[in-house]
Coordinates of C-alpha atoms in Angstrom, one line a residue:
M1 CA -20.5 109.8 145.2
T2 CA -23.0 108.2 147.4
S3 CA -26.6 109.8 146.1
P4 CA -28.3 111.8 149.2
P5 CA -31.3 109.6 151.1
G6 CA -34.7 109.3 150.1
P7 CA -37.4 110.2 151.6
A8 CA -37.4 108.5 155.2
R9 CA -40.0 105.6 155.3
P10 CA -42.0 104.3 158.5
V11 CA -40.0 101.6 160.5
N12 CA -43.7 99.0 160.0
R13 CA -44.7 98.8 156.5
H14 CA -48.5 98.8 158.0
W15 CA -48.2 102.6 159.2
R16 CA -48.6 103.2 156.0
F17 CA -51.5 102.4 155.1
T18 CA -53.7 101.8 158.6
G19 CA -51.9 105.5 159.9
W20 CA -54.8 107.2 158.6
L21 CA -57.5 105.0 160.6
L22 CA -55.9 107.2 164.1
A23 CA -57.1 110.3 162.5
A24 CA -60.6 108.7 161.1
V25 CA -61.5 106.8 164.6
W26 CA -62.8 109.8 166.0
L27 CA -65.1 110.5 163.1
F28 CA -67.7 108.7 164.9
F29 CA -68.5 112.1 166.9
L30 CA -70.0 113.7 163.7
N31 CA -72.8 111.4 164.4
I32 CA -74.6 113.9 166.5
P33 CA -74.4 116.9 164.5
L34 CA -74.9 114.4 161.4
G35 CA -78.6 113.7 162.7
T36 CA -79.8 117.0 163.7
A37 CA -78.5 118.3 160.2
L38 CA -80.5 115.1 159.0
H39 CA -83.7 116.0 160.9
Q40 CA -83.8 119.8 159.9
P41 CA -87.0 120.7 157.9
Q42 CA -86.0 122.6 155.6
L43 CA -83.4 121.7 152.7
W44 CA -81.0 124.3 152.9
R45 CA -80.3 123.5 156.2
R46 CA -80.0 119.5 155.8
L47 CA -77.3 120.1 153.0
V48 CA -75.5 123.6 154.9
G49 CA -74.9 121.1 157.6
I50 CA -73.9 117.7 156.2
A51 CA -71.6 119.7 153.6
A52 CA -69.9 120.9 156.6
L53 CA -69.9 117.7 158.3
V54 CA -68.3 115.8 155.8
A55 CA -65.9 118.7 154.7
I56 CA -64.4 118.3 158.1
A57 CA -64.4 115.1 158.2
V58 CA -62.2 115.1 154.9
A59 CA -60.5 118.4 156.0
Y60 CA -59.0 116.3 159.1
V61 CA -58.5 113.5 157.4
L62 CA -55.8 115.1 155.0
I63 CA -54.6 117.5 157.6
F64 CA -53.4 114.5 159.9
E65 CA -51.9 112.9 156.9
W66 CA -50.2 116.3 155.6
A67 CA -48.4 116.2 159.1
R68 CA -47.9 113.1 159.6
G69 CA -46.1 112.7 156.4
R70 CA -44.0 116.0 157.3
R71 CA -42.9 114.0 160.5
Q72 CA -42.1 111.2 158.5
R73 CA -39.4 113.2 156.2
H74 CA -38.2 114.8 159.3
R75 CA -39.6 117.9 158.5
P76 CA -41.2 120.6 161.2
V77 CA -44.4 121.9 160.5
P78 CA -45.3 125.4 159.8
P79 CA -46.8 126.9 163.0
G80 CA -48.4 129.6 160.5
R81 CA -50.0 127.1 158.5
A82 CA -50.7 125.0 161.3
R83 CA -53.0 127.7 162.7
L84 CA -54.5 128.2 159.7
L85 CA -55.5 124.5 159.1
I86 CA -57.4 124.8 162.3
A87 CA -58.8 128.1 161.8
V88 CA -60.0 126.1 158.7
L89 CA -61.2 123.4 160.7
L90 CA -63.0 126.0 163.6
A91 CA -64.6 128.1 160.4
L92 CA -66.0 124.7 159.0
G93 CA -67.5 123.8 162.1
L94 CA -69.1 127.9 162.3
A95 CA -70.7 127.4 158.7
G96 CA -72.6 124.0 160.2
I97 CA -74.6 126.1 161.9
P98 CA -77.7 126.7 159.7
G99 CA -78.3 122.8 160.0
T100 CA -76.8 121.2 163.2
G101 CA -77.5 124.7 165.6
G102 CA -75.8 123.4 169.1
D103 CA -74.6 120.5 168.5
W104 CA -71.8 121.7 166.0
L105 CA -69.6 122.2 169.2
T106 CA -68.8 118.9 168.7
T107 CA -66.0 119.8 165.8
L108 CA -64.6 121.2 168.7
V109 CA -62.7 117.6 169.0
F110 CA -60.9 117.8 166.1
V111 CA -60.3 121.4 166.5
G112 CA -58.6 120.5 170.3
A113 CA -56.6 117.1 168.2
A114 CA -55.0 119.1 165.4
A115 CA -54.0 121.4 167.6
V116 CA -52.5 118.7 169.7
F117 CA -50.3 117.1 166.1
L118 CA -49.7 120.6 165.1
L119 CA -49.0 122.9 167.2
P120 CA -46.6 122.9 170.0
S121 CA -47.0 122.0 173.4
A122 CA -48.0 125.9 174.7
E123 CA -50.2 127.0 172.1
A124 CA -52.0 123.7 171.6
L125 CA -53.0 123.6 175.1
V126 CA -54.1 127.0 175.2
V127 CA -56.3 126.0 171.9
V128 CA -57.6 122.2 174.0
V129 CA -59.2 124.4 176.9
L130 CA -60.7 126.9 174.7
A131 CA -62.0 123.8 173.2
A132 CA -63.2 122.2 176.1
A133 CA -64.5 125.6 177.9
A134 CA -66.6 126.7 175.1
P135 CA -69.6 123.7 175.6
P136 CA -70.6 124.7 178.8
V137 CA -69.2 128.4 177.7
T138 CA -71.5 129.0 174.9
A139 CA -74.9 127.0 176.2
R140 CA -75.0 129.8 178.9
L141 CA -74.7 133.0 176.7
V142 CA -77.0 131.2 173.5
P143 CA -80.5 129.8 174.2
G144 CA -81.7 127.0 173.3
W145 CA -77.9 125.5 172.1
E146 CA -77.9 122.4 175.2
H147 CA -74.8 120.1 174.7
E148 CA -74.1 117.2 175.9
S149 CA -72.6 116.9 179.0
T150 CA -69.7 114.2 177.7
L151 CA -68.8 116.7 175.4
V152 CA -65.9 118.4 177.8
F153 CA -64.6 114.9 178.3
A154 CA -64.5 114.0 174.5
V155 CA -62.3 117.3 173.7
L156 CA -59.9 116.6 176.2
L157 CA -59.9 112.1 175.5
A158 CA -59.5 112.6 171.9
S159 CA -56.8 115.5 172.7
F160 CA -54.6 113.3 175.1
A161 CA -55.1 110.6 172.8
M162 CA -53.9 112.5 169.7
F163 CA -50.9 113.7 172.3
G164 CA -49.9 110.0 172.3
V165 CA -50.0 109.9 168.4
S166 CA -48.1 112.6 168.1
R167 CA -45.4 111.3 169.8
L168 CA -45.6 108.1 168.7
A169 CA -45.1 109.8 165.1
Q170 CA -42.0 111.6 166.9
R171 CA -40.4 108.4 167.5
N172 CA -40.6 106.6 164.4
G173 CA -39.7 109.4 162.8
E174 CA -36.1 109.7 165.0
L175 CA -36.1 105.2 165.2
Q176 CA -36.4 105.6 160.5
A177 CA -33.6 108.4 161.2
A178 CA -31.0 106.1 163.4
Q179 CA -32.1 103.5 161.4
Q180 CA -30.5 105.1 158.2
E181 CA -28.0 106.5 160.0
I182 CA -26.9 102.8 161.0
R183 CA -27.5 101.7 157.3
R184 CA -24.4 104.5 156.0
L185 CA -22.2 103.6 159.5
A186 CA -22.3 100.2 158.5
V187 CA -21.6 101.0 154.3
A188 CA -18.8 103.1 155.3
E189 CA -17.3 100.6 157.9
E190 CA -17.6 97.5 155.6
R191 CA -16.0 100.0 152.3
A192 CA -13.0 100.6 155.1
R193 CA -12.5 96.7 155.6
A194 CA -12.3 95.8 152.8
A195 CA -10.0 99.0 151.9
R196 CA -7.6 97.8 154.2
D197 CA -8.1 94.2 153.9
L198 CA -6.9 95.0 149.7
H199 CA -4.1 97.5 151.1
D200 CA -2.9 94.9 153.3
I201 CA -3.1 92.2 150.4
L202 CA -1.9 94.1 147.8
G203 CA 1.0 95.9 150.0
H204 CA 2.1 92.7 151.2
S205 CA 2.2 90.4 147.4
L206 CA 3.2 94.0 145.5
T207 CA 6.5 94.2 147.9
V208 CA 7.3 90.3 147.3
V209 CA 7.0 90.8 143.6
A210 CA 9.3 94.2 143.8
V211 CA 11.9 92.3 145.7
K212 CA 12.1 89.5 143.3
A213 CA 12.0 91.5 140.3
E214 CA 15.0 93.8 142.0
L215 CA 16.1 90.1 142.4
A216 CA 15.8 89.1 139.1
G217 CA 17.2 91.8 137.1
R218 CA 20.4 91.4 139.0
L219 CA 21.0 87.8 138.8
L220 CA 20.0 88.0 134.2
E221 CA 23.8 89.8 134.2
L222 CA 25.4 87.2 137.1
D223 CA 23.7 84.2 136.4
P224 CA 21.0 84.1 134.0
A225 CA 19.9 80.1 134.3
R226 CA 19.1 81.5 138.3
A227 CA 16.9 84.5 137.0
A228 CA 14.4 82.6 134.9
P229 CA 13.2 80.6 138.6
E230 CA 12.7 84.1 140.2
V231 CA 11.1 85.5 137.5
A232 CA 8.4 82.4 137.7
D233 CA 7.9 83.2 141.1
I234 CA 7.0 86.9 140.2
E235 CA 4.6 85.5 137.7
R236 CA 3.2 83.4 140.1
L237 CA 3.2 86.1 142.7
A238 CA 1.1 88.6 140.3
R239 CA -1.2 85.9 139.6
E240 CA -1.8 85.0 142.5
A241 CA -2.0 88.9 143.9
L242 CA -4.7 89.1 141.0
A243 CA -6.5 86.3 142.4
D244 CA -6.7 88.1 145.6
V245 CA -8.0 91.1 144.7
R246 CA -11.1 89.1 142.8
S247 CA -11.3 87.4 145.6
T248 CA -11.8 90.6 148.2
V249 CA -13.8 91.9 145.6
G250 CA -16.1 89.0 145.9
A251 CA -16.3 87.9 149.7
Y252 CA -13.1 88.5 152.2
R253 CA -10.7 86.7 151.2
G254 CA -9.5 83.6 153.7
V255 CA -5.9 84.5 155.8
D256 CA -4.3 80.7 157.7
L257 CA -1.3 81.4 159.5
A258 CA 0.6 78.5 157.5
S259 CA 0.1 80.0 154.1
E260 CA 1.6 83.0 155.5
L261 CA 4.4 81.2 157.3
A262 CA 5.2 80.1 153.9
G263 CA 5.0 82.8 151.9
A264 CA 6.7 84.8 154.3
R265 CA 9.8 82.3 153.8
S266 CA 9.5 82.9 150.1
A267 CA 10.0 86.6 150.9
L268 CA 11.9 86.7 153.5
T269 CA 14.2 84.7 151.2
A270 CA 14.0 86.4 147.7
A271 CA 14.7 90.1 150.0
G272 CA 17.8 88.0 151.4
V273 CA 16.8 88.3 155.2
V274 CA 17.6 85.0 156.9
A275 CA 14.4 83.4 158.0
E276 CA 14.2 81.6 161.4
L277 CA 10.5 80.1 161.5
P278 CA 8.5 77.6 163.5
E279 CA 8.6 74.5 161.8
S280 CA 4.9 73.3 162.8
V281 CA 2.1 76.0 164.5
P282 CA -0.1 74.4 167.4
P283 CA -3.9 74.4 166.9
L284 CA -5.4 77.6 167.2
P285 CA -9.5 78.8 166.6
A286 CA -9.9 79.4 162.7
D287 CA -10.2 83.5 164.3
R288 CA -6.9 83.1 165.6
D289 CA -5.7 81.7 163.5
E290 CA -6.5 83.7 160.9
L291 CA -5.5 87.2 163.3
F292 CA -2.1 85.3 163.7
G293 CA -2.0 84.9 159.8
W294 CA -2.3 88.9 159.0
A295 CA -0.2 89.5 161.9
V296 CA 2.6 87.1 160.4
R297 CA 2.2 88.9 156.8
E298 CA 2.1 92.6 157.7
G299 CA 5.5 92.2 159.9
V300 CA 7.0 90.2 157.0
T301 CA 6.1 92.9 154.4
N302 CA 7.3 95.7 157.4
V303 CA 10.6 93.8 157.1
V304 CA 11.1 93.0 153.8
R305 CA 9.5 97.2 152.8
H306 CA 11.4 99.6 155.6
S307 CA 13.5 97.9 158.1
G308 CA 16.8 96.6 155.4
A309 CA 17.2 93.6 158.2
R310 CA 19.5 90.5 157.5
H311 CA 17.9 88.5 160.2
C312 CA 14.5 87.6 161.2
V313 CA 12.5 85.8 163.4
I314 CA 9.4 84.5 163.7
R315 CA 7.5 83.2 166.9
V316 CA 4.1 81.6 167.0
E317 CA 2.4 80.2 170.0
P318 CA -1.1 79.4 171.1
S319 CA -1.8 82.7 172.4
A320 CA 0.5 85.3 170.8
V321 CA 2.7 85.5 167.9
E322 CA 5.5 88.1 167.1
V323 CA 8.0 88.9 164.0
R324 CA 11.4 90.2 165.2
D325 CA 14.3 91.5 163.1
D326 CA 17.1 93.3 163.5
G327 CA 16.8 96.3 161.1
R328 CA 16.6 100.0 161.4
G329 CA 13.4 99.8 163.9
P330 CA 10.9 101.6 164.1
A331 CA 10.8 105.5 162.9
D332 CA 9.9 106.7 167.0
Q333 CA 9.2 104.5 169.7
H334 CA 5.7 104.5 169.1
G335 CA 6.5 102.4 166.2
P336 CA 4.8 102.9 162.4
A337 CA 1.3 104.0 162.2
G338 CA 0.8 103.0 158.7
H339 CA -2.5 100.9 157.0
G340 CA -1.2 97.6 157.1
L341 CA -0.6 98.3 161.3
A342 CA -4.2 100.5 161.9
G343 CA -5.6 97.4 159.9
L344 CA -4.6 95.2 162.2
R345 CA -5.1 96.1 165.4
E346 CA -8.9 96.9 164.2
R347 CA -8.9 92.9 163.5
A348 CA -7.4 92.4 166.9
R349 CA -9.7 94.6 168.8
R350 CA -12.6 92.1 167.5
L351 CA -11.2 89.4 169.6
D352 CA -9.8 91.8 172.6
A353 CA -6.0 91.1 170.9
T354 CA -3.6 93.6 171.7
V355 CA -1.1 94.4 169.0
T356 CA 2.2 95.7 170.5
V357 CA 5.4 97.7 168.5
T358 CA 8.9 98.0 170.1
V359 CA 12.4 98.1 169.6
A360 CA 13.8 94.6 169.5
R361 CA 17.0 96.0 171.0
P362 CA 17.1 98.9 173.3
D363 CA 20.8 98.4 174.0
D364 CA 21.5 99.8 170.7
G365 CA 17.3 101.3 168.9
R366 CA 17.8 98.7 166.6
G367 CA 15.5 96.0 165.5
F368 CA 11.7 96.0 165.3
L369 CA 9.5 93.9 167.5
L370 CA 5.7 93.4 166.5
R371 CA 3.7 91.3 169.0
V372 CA 0.1 90.3 168.8
T373 CA -1.1 89.5 172.2
V374 CA -5.0 87.2 172.5
P375 CA -5.9 86.6 176.6
A376 CA -5.7 83.3 177.9
A377 CA -9.0 81.2 177.6
D378 CA -10.2 80.4 180.9
P379 CA -11.0 76.8 182.3
D380 CA -14.8 77.8 182.0
G381 CA -14.6 79.3 178.6
G382 CA -14.4 82.4 179.4
T383 CA -11.0 84.8 178.7
R384 CA -8.8 86.6 181.1
P385 CA -6.4 88.8 180.2

């Protein structure tokens, strides 16, 4: 049972340590109301103004970090809480009016930016428009409240920049989720691949062991002297199967055509099947040699385990290998679809090869033909069908 994935982490590790700077960079807008507060003649006004501005700066950075953390964990920002936090920023700005006067309007830069980062697009647009319209409107309504001509531009600029930051955080989270999914699929594919290899290795080895054990059991009564080598072969095959399993657990076991042909001859002979195998094989690329080895292994396993055949022919060409027998033939016209053939088809797809399973003798519906064909090479190094 796999454990649930932990909290998502940013794709770039530096994002965790410097992401808050994307919020803190806008704090320089507080220099205007801060200057006003510091020059207040009354101490309590100075203290109220400075305290309100510090509270706004801290709250804004903390709100940004909180929202960014939720996005990284793929958790939405609750709209109700987002509206409450924006109201808190606005209230802190209003609370600083005794110390900052009309310059408190600069804090609307943070209200607009926070709205873009926290709220849905439609609501955020309304907040930004109201924040941008507030300075000129209040300057007309409240005597003595003069606003900087660039304040409206500052609200719009900060909001637009935060829009880009929010999209960056969203894409960052989506990319992280995609990376986690890729890792999960890679692990699942690796497990499936290991399972197929173990099935193919043990299926062949244990089939040969079972056939030889049956033969040794008969020979113990008829010819004990001949039974001894068969028992020794059973022991050898069991040890080889154990070594194969250990090799597969540590790293995928290499398969080559020559070894599989030698093993096929031994397995077919033990099963009482007349084997017609090539005396030599043409030089093949390593990946093709391995694929053909798996094809021989799977074909011979089917012959020994299922077919009841008396004769088996294995042919190897530079671009194809086939295993043919005269047994009962496939269970249906499409051939068997067990785990072994599924694994063989998966390996064949990596080389753009095709796996064909047909009735070897169409006239009487008997026999089995397994053929694996690799596209022939073009003179320029490519492949062609």
